[in-house]
Short mmCIF file of C-alpha atoms and ligand atoms in Angstrom, two decimals:
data_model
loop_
_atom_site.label_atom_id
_atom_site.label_comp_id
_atom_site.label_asym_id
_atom_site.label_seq_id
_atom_site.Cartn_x
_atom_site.Cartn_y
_atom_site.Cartn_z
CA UNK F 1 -23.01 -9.72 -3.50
CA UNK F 2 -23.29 -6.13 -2.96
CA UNK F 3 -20.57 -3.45 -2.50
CA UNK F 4 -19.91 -1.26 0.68
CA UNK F 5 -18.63 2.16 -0.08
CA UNK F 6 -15.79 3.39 1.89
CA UNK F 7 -14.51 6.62 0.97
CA UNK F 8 -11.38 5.32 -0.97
CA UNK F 9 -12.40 1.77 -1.60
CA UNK F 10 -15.51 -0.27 -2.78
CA UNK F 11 -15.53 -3.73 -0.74
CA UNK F 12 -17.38 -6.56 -2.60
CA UNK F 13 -19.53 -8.12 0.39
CA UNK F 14 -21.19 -11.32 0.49
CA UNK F 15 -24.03 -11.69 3.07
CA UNK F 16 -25.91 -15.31 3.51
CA UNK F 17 -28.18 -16.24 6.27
CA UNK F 18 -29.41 -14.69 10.04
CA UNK F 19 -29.03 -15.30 13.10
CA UNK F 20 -25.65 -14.03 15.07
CA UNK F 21 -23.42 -12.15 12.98
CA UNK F 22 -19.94 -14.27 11.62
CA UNK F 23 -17.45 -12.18 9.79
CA UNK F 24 -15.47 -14.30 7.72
CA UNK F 25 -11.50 -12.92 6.40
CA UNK F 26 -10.11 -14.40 3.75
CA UNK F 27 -6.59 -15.02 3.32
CA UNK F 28 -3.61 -13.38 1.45
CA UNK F 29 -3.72 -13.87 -1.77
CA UNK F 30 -7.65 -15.16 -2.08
CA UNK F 31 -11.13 -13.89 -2.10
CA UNK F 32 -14.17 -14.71 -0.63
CA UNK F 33 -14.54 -17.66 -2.15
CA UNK F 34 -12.18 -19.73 -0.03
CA UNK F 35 -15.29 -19.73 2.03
CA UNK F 36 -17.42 -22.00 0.17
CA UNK F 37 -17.26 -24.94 2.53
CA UNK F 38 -18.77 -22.17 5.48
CA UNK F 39 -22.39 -21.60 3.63
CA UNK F 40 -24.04 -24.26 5.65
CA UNK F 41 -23.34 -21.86 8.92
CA UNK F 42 -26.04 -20.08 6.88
CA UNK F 43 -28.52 -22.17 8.56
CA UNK F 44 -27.88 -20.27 12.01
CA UNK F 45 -25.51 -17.29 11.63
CA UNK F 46 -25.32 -14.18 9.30
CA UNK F 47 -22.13 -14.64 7.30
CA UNK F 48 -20.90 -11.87 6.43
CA UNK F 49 -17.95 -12.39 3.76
CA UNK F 50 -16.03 -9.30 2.69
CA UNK F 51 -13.46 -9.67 -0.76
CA UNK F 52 -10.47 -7.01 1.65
CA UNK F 53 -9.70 -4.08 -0.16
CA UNK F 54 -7.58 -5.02 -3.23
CA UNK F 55 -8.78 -8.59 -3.93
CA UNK F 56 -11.67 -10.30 -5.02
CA UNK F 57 -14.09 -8.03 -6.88
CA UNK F 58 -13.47 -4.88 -4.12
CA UNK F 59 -12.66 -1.96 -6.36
CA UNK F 60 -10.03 0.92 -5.08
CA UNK F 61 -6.62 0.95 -3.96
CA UNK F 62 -4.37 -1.51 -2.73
CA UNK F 63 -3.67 -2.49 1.31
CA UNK F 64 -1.17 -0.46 3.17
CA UNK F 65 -1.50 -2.19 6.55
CA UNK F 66 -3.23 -5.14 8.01
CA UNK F 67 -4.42 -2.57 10.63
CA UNK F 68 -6.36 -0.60 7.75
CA UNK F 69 -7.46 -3.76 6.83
CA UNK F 70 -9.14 -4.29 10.31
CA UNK F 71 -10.78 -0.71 9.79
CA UNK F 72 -12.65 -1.57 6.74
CA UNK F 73 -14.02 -4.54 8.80
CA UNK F 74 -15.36 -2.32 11.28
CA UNK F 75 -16.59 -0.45 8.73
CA UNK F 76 -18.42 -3.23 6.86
CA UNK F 77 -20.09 -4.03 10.05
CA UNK F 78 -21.33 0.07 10.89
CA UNK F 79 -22.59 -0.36 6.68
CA UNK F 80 -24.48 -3.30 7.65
CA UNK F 81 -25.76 -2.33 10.64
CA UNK F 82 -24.30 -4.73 12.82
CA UNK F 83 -24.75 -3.17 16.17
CA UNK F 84 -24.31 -6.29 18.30
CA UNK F 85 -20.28 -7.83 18.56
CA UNK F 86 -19.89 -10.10 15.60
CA UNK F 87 -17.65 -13.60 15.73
CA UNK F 88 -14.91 -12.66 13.65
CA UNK F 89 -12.98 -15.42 12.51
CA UNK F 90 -9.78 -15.01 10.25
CA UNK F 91 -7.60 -17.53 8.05
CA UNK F 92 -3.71 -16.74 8.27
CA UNK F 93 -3.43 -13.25 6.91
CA UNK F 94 -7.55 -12.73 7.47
CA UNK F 95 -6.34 -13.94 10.87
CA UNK F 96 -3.90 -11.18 11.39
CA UNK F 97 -6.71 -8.73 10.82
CA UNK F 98 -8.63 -10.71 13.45
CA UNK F 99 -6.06 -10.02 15.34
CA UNK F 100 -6.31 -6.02 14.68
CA UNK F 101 -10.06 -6.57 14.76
CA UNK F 102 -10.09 -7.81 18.17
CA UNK F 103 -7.20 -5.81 20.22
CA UNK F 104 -8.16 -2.58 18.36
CA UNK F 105 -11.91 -2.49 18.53
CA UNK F 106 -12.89 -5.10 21.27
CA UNK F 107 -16.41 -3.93 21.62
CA UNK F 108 -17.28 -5.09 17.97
CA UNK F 109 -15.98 -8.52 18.87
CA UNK F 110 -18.15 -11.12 20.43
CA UNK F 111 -15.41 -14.37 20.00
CA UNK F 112 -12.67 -14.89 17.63
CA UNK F 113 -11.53 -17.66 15.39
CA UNK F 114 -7.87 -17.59 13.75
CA UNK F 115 -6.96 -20.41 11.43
CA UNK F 116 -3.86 -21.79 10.17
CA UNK F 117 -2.27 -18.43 11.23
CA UNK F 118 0.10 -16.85 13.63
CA UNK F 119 0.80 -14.29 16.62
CA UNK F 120 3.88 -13.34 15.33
CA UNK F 121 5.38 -10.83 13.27
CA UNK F 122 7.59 -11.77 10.22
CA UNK F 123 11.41 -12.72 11.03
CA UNK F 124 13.98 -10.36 9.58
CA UNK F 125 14.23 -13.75 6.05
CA UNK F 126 10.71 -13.73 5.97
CA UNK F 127 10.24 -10.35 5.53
CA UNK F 128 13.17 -10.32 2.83
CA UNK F 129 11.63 -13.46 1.49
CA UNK F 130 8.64 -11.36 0.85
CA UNK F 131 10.45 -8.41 -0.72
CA UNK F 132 12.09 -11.01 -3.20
CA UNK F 133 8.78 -12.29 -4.44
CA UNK F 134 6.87 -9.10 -4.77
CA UNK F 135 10.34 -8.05 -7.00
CA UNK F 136 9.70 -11.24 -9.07
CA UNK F 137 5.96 -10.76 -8.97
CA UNK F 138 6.21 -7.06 -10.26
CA UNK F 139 8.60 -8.12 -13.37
CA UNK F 140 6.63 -11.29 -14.44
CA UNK F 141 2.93 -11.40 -12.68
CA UNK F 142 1.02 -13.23 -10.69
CA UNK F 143 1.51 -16.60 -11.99
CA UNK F 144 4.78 -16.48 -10.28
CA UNK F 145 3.06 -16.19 -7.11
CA UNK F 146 0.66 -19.03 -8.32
CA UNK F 147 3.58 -21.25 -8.67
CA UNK F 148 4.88 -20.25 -5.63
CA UNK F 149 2.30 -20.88 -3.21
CA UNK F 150 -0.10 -23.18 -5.12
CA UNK F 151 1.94 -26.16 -3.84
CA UNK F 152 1.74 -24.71 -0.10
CA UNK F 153 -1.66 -23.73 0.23
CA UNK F 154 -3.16 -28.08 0.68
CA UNK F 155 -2.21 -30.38 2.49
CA UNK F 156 0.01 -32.92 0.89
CA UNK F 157 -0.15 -36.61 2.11
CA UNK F 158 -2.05 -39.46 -0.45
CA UNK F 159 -5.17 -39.35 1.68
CA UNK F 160 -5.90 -35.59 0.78
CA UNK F 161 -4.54 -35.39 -2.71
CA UNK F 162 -7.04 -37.99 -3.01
CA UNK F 163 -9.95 -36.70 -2.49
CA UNK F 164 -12.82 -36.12 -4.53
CA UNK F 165 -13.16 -32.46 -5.03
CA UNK F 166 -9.82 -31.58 -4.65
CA UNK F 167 -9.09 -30.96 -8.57
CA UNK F 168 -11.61 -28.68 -8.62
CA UNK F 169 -10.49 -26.60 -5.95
CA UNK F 170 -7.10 -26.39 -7.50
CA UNK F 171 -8.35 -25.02 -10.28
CA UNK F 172 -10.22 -22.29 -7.94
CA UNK F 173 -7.22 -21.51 -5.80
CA UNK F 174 -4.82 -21.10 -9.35
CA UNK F 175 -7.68 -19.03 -10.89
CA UNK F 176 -8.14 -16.62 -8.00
CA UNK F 177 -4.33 -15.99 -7.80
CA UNK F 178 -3.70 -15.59 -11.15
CA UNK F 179 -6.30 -12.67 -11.46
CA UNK F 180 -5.40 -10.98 -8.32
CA UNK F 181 -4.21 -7.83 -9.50
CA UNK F 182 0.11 -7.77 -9.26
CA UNK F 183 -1.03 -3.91 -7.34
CA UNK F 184 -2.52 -6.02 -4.84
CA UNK F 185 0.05 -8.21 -4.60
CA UNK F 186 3.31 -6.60 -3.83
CA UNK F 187 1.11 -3.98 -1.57
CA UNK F 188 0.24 -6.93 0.85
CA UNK F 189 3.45 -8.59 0.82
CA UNK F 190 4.63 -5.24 2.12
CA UNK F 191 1.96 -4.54 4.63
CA UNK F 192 2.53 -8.37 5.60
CA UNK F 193 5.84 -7.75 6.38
CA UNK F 194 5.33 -5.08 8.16
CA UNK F 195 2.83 -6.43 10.39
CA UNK F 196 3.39 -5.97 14.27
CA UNK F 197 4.23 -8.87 16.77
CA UNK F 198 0.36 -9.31 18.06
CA UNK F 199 1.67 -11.82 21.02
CA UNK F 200 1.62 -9.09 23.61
CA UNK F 201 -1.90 -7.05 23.05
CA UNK F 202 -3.35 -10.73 22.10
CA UNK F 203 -2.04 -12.06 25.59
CA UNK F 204 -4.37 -9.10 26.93
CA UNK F 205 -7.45 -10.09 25.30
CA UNK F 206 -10.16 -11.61 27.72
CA UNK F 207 -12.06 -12.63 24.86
CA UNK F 208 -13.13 -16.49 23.75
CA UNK F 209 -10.58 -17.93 21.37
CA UNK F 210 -11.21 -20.70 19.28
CA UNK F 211 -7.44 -21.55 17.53
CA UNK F 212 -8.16 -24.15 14.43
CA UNK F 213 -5.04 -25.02 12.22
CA UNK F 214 -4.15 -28.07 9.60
CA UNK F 215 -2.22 -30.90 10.53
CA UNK F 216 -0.25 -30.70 7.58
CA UNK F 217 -0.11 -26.64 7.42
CA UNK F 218 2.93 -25.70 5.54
CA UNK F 219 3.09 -21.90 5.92
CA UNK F 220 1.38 -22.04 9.55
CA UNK F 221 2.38 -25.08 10.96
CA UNK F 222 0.61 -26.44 14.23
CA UNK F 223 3.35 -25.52 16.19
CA UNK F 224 2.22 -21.61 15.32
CA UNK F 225 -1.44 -22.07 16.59
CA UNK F 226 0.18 -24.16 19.88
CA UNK F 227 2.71 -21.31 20.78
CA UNK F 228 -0.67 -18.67 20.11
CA UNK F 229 -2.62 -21.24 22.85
CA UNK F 230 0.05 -21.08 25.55
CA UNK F 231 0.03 -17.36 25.49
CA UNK F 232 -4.21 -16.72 24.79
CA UNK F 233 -6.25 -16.55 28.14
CA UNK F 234 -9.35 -18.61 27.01
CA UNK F 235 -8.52 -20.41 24.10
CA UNK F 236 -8.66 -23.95 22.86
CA UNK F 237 -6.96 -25.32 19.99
CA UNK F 238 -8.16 -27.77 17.05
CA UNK F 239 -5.76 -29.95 15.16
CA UNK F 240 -7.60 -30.75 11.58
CA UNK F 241 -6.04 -34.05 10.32
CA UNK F 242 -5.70 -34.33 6.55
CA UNK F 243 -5.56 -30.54 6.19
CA UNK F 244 -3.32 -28.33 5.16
CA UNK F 245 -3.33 -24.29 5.22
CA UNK F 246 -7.13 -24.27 4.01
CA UNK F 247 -8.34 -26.02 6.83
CA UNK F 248 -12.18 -24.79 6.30
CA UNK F 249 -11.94 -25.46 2.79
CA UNK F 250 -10.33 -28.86 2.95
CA UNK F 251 -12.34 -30.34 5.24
CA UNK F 252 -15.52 -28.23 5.87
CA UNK F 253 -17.73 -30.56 7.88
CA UNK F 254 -14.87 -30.70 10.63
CA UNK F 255 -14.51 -27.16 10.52
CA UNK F 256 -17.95 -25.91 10.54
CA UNK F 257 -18.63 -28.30 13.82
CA UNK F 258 -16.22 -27.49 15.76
CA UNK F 259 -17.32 -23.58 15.13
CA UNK F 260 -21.03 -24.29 15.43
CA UNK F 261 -20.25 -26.10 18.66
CA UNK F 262 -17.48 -23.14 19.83
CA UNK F 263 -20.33 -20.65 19.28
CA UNK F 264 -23.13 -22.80 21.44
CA UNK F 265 -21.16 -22.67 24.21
CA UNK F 266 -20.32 -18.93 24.03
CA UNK F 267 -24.07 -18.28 23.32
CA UNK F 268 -24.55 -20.23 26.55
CA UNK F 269 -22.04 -18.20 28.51
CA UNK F 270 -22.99 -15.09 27.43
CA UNK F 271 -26.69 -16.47 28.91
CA UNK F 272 -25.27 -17.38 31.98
CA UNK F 273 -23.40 -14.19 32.17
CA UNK F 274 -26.80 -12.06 31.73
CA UNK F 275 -28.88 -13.95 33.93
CA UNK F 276 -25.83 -13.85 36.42
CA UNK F 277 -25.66 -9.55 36.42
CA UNK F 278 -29.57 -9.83 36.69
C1 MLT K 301 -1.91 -16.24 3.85
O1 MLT K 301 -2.23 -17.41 3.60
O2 MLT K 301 -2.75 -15.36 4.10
C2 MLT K 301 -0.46 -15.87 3.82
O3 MLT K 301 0.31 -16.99 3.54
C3 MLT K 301 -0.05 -15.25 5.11
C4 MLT K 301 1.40 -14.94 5.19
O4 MLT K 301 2.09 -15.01 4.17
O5 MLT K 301 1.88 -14.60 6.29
#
């Protein structure tokens, strides 16, 4: 892990592998680690795995905006030297700044991937909803928050409370929360809420779309990723049985097919497309 230095911020970034670049976002309120089950794209992209500004072991100030957060994306990639457009896939609110990513700097973006996420902005009790927690975050921590989501975050039927390594990521998830700073928290609640509807400029977008969501999503439920494929242009949408709002976490093997195969065949357009302007 190294950091990037932004003028105001330090971003933690974790690099693996070569090949085509893959920027992965993490979600709201994680770290890079909810990546784990995505090193075995290693083998044939360059992951590129940023802890956003405020979480994770990034050192500075707090999010204001999910836009900002798409900046210091862009900027990770110019620090890298990523000159080529880089897959940029998101996970709910790592998929809002996929979002930004994509409709504000298009060039940089080669295909997306949003997970368990959404096109639209927060309803008028959402955003409330999220002014109540930070309140109750900001008088007795982040545990609160633990408690809150924690029981949200995986799915929920027998079958995946069942499995093997589940305990252990848990324990992960609960950890990572817990030491997110409460700064952090209550500044992305707000810049969640805040957020701007994304389903017009994303109905613009001409770019590849790969939607991927859990079957048993709580926060993002399918329906979410469904309503983001009617309006998309080129998308296609993957349902992830025995998942929840980790999708890529919970069951990496489906996950990191379906992307693999996604990216073949937009490697193989982009081919067709070059030999077609030759
Ligand atoms: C996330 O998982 O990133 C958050 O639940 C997103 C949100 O609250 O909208």
């Amino acid at each position: 892990m190294d950091h990037v230095r932004l003028p105001d911020v330090a971003l933690a970034v974790h690099t693996r592998g070569s090949g085509p670049p893959l920027l992965l976002l993490h979600a709201f309120p994680l770290d890079h680690s909810m990546w784990a089950g995505q090193d075995a794209l290693a083998d044939r992209f360059r992951l590129i795995v940023p802890d956003q500004r405020g979480f994770g072991r990034s050192h500075g100030p707090a999010p204001v905006s999910i836009a900002q957060l798409a900046d210091d994306a862009v900027a990770v990639l110019d620090a890298l030297q990523v000159a080529e457009p880089a897959v940029v896939c998101g996970l709910s609110m790592g998929g809002y700044v996929a979002q930004h990513l994509a409709v504000r700097h298009p060039a940089r973006v080669r295909a997306v991937i949003l997970a368990d996420t959404r096109l639209e902005a927060d309803t008028p009790e959402a955003r409330a909803g999220r002014g109540e927690l930070a309140a109750k975050v900001e008088r007795l921590g982040a545990g609160v928050l633990a408690a809150a989501m924690l029981p949200n975050l995986l799915a929920r039927s027998e079958a995946a409370r069942g499995s093997p390594g589940r305990p252990a990521i848990e324990a992960s998830l609960e950890r990572t929360i817990r030491e997110t700073p409460v700064a952090t928290i209550t500044a992305a609640l707000a810049a969640l809420g805040a957020r701007p509807d994304m389903v017009e400029p994303m109905s613009r977008i001409t770019l590849p779309v790969l939607l991927v969501v859990g079957e048993e999503d709580a926060i993002t439920p399918p329906t979410c990723m469904e309503r983001a494929r009617a309006v998309l242009r080129r998308s296609r949408l993957l349902v992830m049985p025995r998942c929840g709002h980790l999708a890529p976490l919970e069951d990496p093997t489906t996950f990191n097919a379906a992307v693999a195969a996604f990216l073949q065949e937009v490697a193989s357009d982009g081919a067709a497309q070059a030999a077609g302007d030759r």
